[in-house]
Amino acid sequence: MALDSNRAKMPYLNKCSLIKQGAEARVYRGIFLGKPTIIKERFPKLYRHAVLDEKLTHRRTVQEVRSILRCRKAGISTPVVYFVDYTSHCIFLEDLVGSITVRDHIASSQESGQDPVCLSSLAEEMGKILAKMHDEDVVHGDLTTSNMLLRQGSEDAKPDLVLIDFGLSFTSALPEDKGVDLYVLEKAFLSTHPNTEQLFQRLLKSYTHASKKAPAVIKKLDEVRLRGRKRSMVG
């Protein structure tokens, strides 16, 4: 019923292909203004009061767009925002055709026995970009190697690292929030890519060199790690 309601508001979605559905949104692929486009639709939650749901969904949509635009203004690569429909809560984003997730790139490199120096360079670039994002007080909220893309530029240029999926992002100057952001990435990184502890340490070292705010964030990261270990011991 919720799907039919939103389709009525946005019949354009009928022409698009559904490529992913999560708890918060559906993601479609289509063409908008002649360009390959990703459409992210936040659908109604029937378990919430309709008025409250509308306010929360609108707020999340606004925050996601703001985070993307704030990052782009700071020189961080993110998909271009083509259009936002606040009636159907749809965000129209650049489709990064031909890109590959950092997750797939690391897995492929490990399987092929590629020179680890290449991955070290990528880890350093990730650290620099995350430091820049946190210096802008943007907390991603769902940092994983699946939410980072590598987009190939010209033949001689190195691939561009692009951050995607800011659906859980928010603005915060607190080192605690940024430390948790890095902790989420660390847990996802090490569980997805076994035997990459040194690679993640390279990322953190690059992050520390790139940001003047890093000491407070890394201190909070250590505290969050300690809390996580205590929870694991308690069960």
PDB file of N, CA and C in Angstrom, residues 101-104 106 126 143-149 185 188-189 192-193:
ATOM      1  N   THR A 101      33.261  -0.889  -6.114  1.00  0.00           N
ATOM      2  CA  THR A 101      33.350  -0.612  -4.678  1.00  0.00           C
ATOM      3  C   THR A 101      34.763  -0.895  -4.182  1.00  0.00           C
ATOM      4  N   VAL A 102      35.163  -0.179  -3.155  1.00  0.00           N
ATOM      5  CA  VAL A 102      36.465  -0.438  -2.545  1.00  0.00           C
ATOM      6  C   VAL A 102      36.492  -1.863  -1.996  1.00  0.00           C
ATOM      7  N   ARG A 103      35.356  -2.332  -1.525  1.00  0.00           N
ATOM      8  CA  ARG A 103      35.272  -3.716  -1.026  1.00  0.00           C
ATOM      9  C   ARG A 103      35.691  -4.712  -2.112  1.00  0.00           C
ATOM     10  N   ASP A 104      35.112  -4.567  -3.306  1.00  0.00           N
ATOM     11  CA  ASP A 104      35.430  -5.489  -4.401  1.00  0.00           C
ATOM     12  C   ASP A 104      36.873  -5.322  -4.870  1.00  0.00           C
ATOM     13  N   ILE A 106      39.526  -4.354  -3.062  1.00  0.00           N
ATOM     14  CA  ILE A 106      40.448  -4.971  -2.103  1.00  0.00           C
ATOM     15  C   ILE A 106      40.393  -6.489  -2.215  1.00  0.00           C
ATOM     16  N   MET A 126      42.062   7.008   1.594  1.00  0.00           N
ATOM     17  CA  MET A 126      40.840   6.905   2.396  1.00  0.00           C
ATOM     18  C   MET A 126      40.989   7.712   3.682  1.00  0.00           C
ATOM     19  N   LEU A 143      29.988   3.984   7.592  1.00  0.00           N
ATOM     20  CA  LEU A 143      31.225   3.840   6.825  1.00  0.00           C
ATOM     21  C   LEU A 143      31.573   2.358   6.653  1.00  0.00           C
ATOM     22  N   THR A 144      31.589   1.912   5.412  1.00  0.00           N
ATOM     23  CA  THR A 144      32.052   0.579   5.056  1.00  0.00           C
ATOM     24  C   THR A 144      32.775   0.699   3.716  1.00  0.00           C
ATOM     25  N   THR A 145      33.501  -0.333   3.341  1.00  0.00           N
ATOM     26  CA  THR A 145      34.177  -0.289   2.041  1.00  0.00           C
ATOM     27  C   THR A 145      33.184  -0.481   0.892  1.00  0.00           C
ATOM     28  N   SER A 146      31.941  -0.849   1.212  1.00  0.00           N
ATOM     29  CA  SER A 146      30.901  -0.925   0.187  1.00  0.00           C
ATOM     30  C   SER A 146      30.322   0.451  -0.128  1.00  0.00           C
ATOM     31  N   ASN A 147      30.521   1.395   0.792  1.00  0.00           N
ATOM     32  CA  ASN A 147      30.013   2.759   0.597  1.00  0.00           C
ATOM     33  C   ASN A 147      31.102   3.710   0.125  1.00  0.00           C
ATOM     34  N   MET A 148      32.136   3.131  -0.461  1.00  0.00           N
ATOM     35  CA  MET A 148      33.195   3.908  -1.114  1.00  0.00           C
ATOM     36  C   MET A 148      33.414   3.310  -2.496  1.00  0.00           C
ATOM     37  N   LEU A 149      33.433   4.153  -3.504  1.00  0.00           N
ATOM     38  CA  LEU A 149      33.608   3.690  -4.880  1.00  0.00           C
ATOM     39  C   LEU A 149      34.914   4.199  -5.455  1.00  0.00           C
ATOM     40  N   LEU A 185      33.751   1.819  10.778  1.00  0.00           N
ATOM     41  CA  LEU A 185      34.548   1.457   9.610  1.00  0.00           C
ATOM     42  C   LEU A 185      35.547   0.359   9.941  1.00  0.00           C
ATOM     43  N   ALA A 188      33.788  -3.000  10.250  1.00  0.00           N
ATOM     44  CA  ALA A 188      33.356  -3.463   8.929  1.00  0.00           C
ATOM     45  C   ALA A 188      34.561  -3.845   8.073  1.00  0.00           C
ATOM     46  N   PHE A 189      35.622  -3.056   8.164  1.00  0.00           N
ATOM     47  CA  PHE A 189      36.832  -3.269   7.364  1.00  0.00           C
ATOM     48  C   PHE A 189      37.469  -4.616   7.705  1.00  0.00           C
ATOM     49  N   THR A 192      35.267  -7.717   6.899  1.00  0.00           N
ATOM     50  CA  THR A 192      35.105  -7.944   5.463  1.00  0.00           C
ATOM     51  C   THR A 192      36.417  -8.356   4.809  1.00  0.00           C
ATOM     52  N   HIS A 193      37.523  -7.777   5.297  1.00  0.00           N
ATOM     53  CA  HIS A 193      38.835  -8.015   4.686  1.00  0.00           C
ATOM     54  C   HIS A 193      39.803  -8.572   5.733  1.00  0.00           C
TER      55      HIS A 193
END
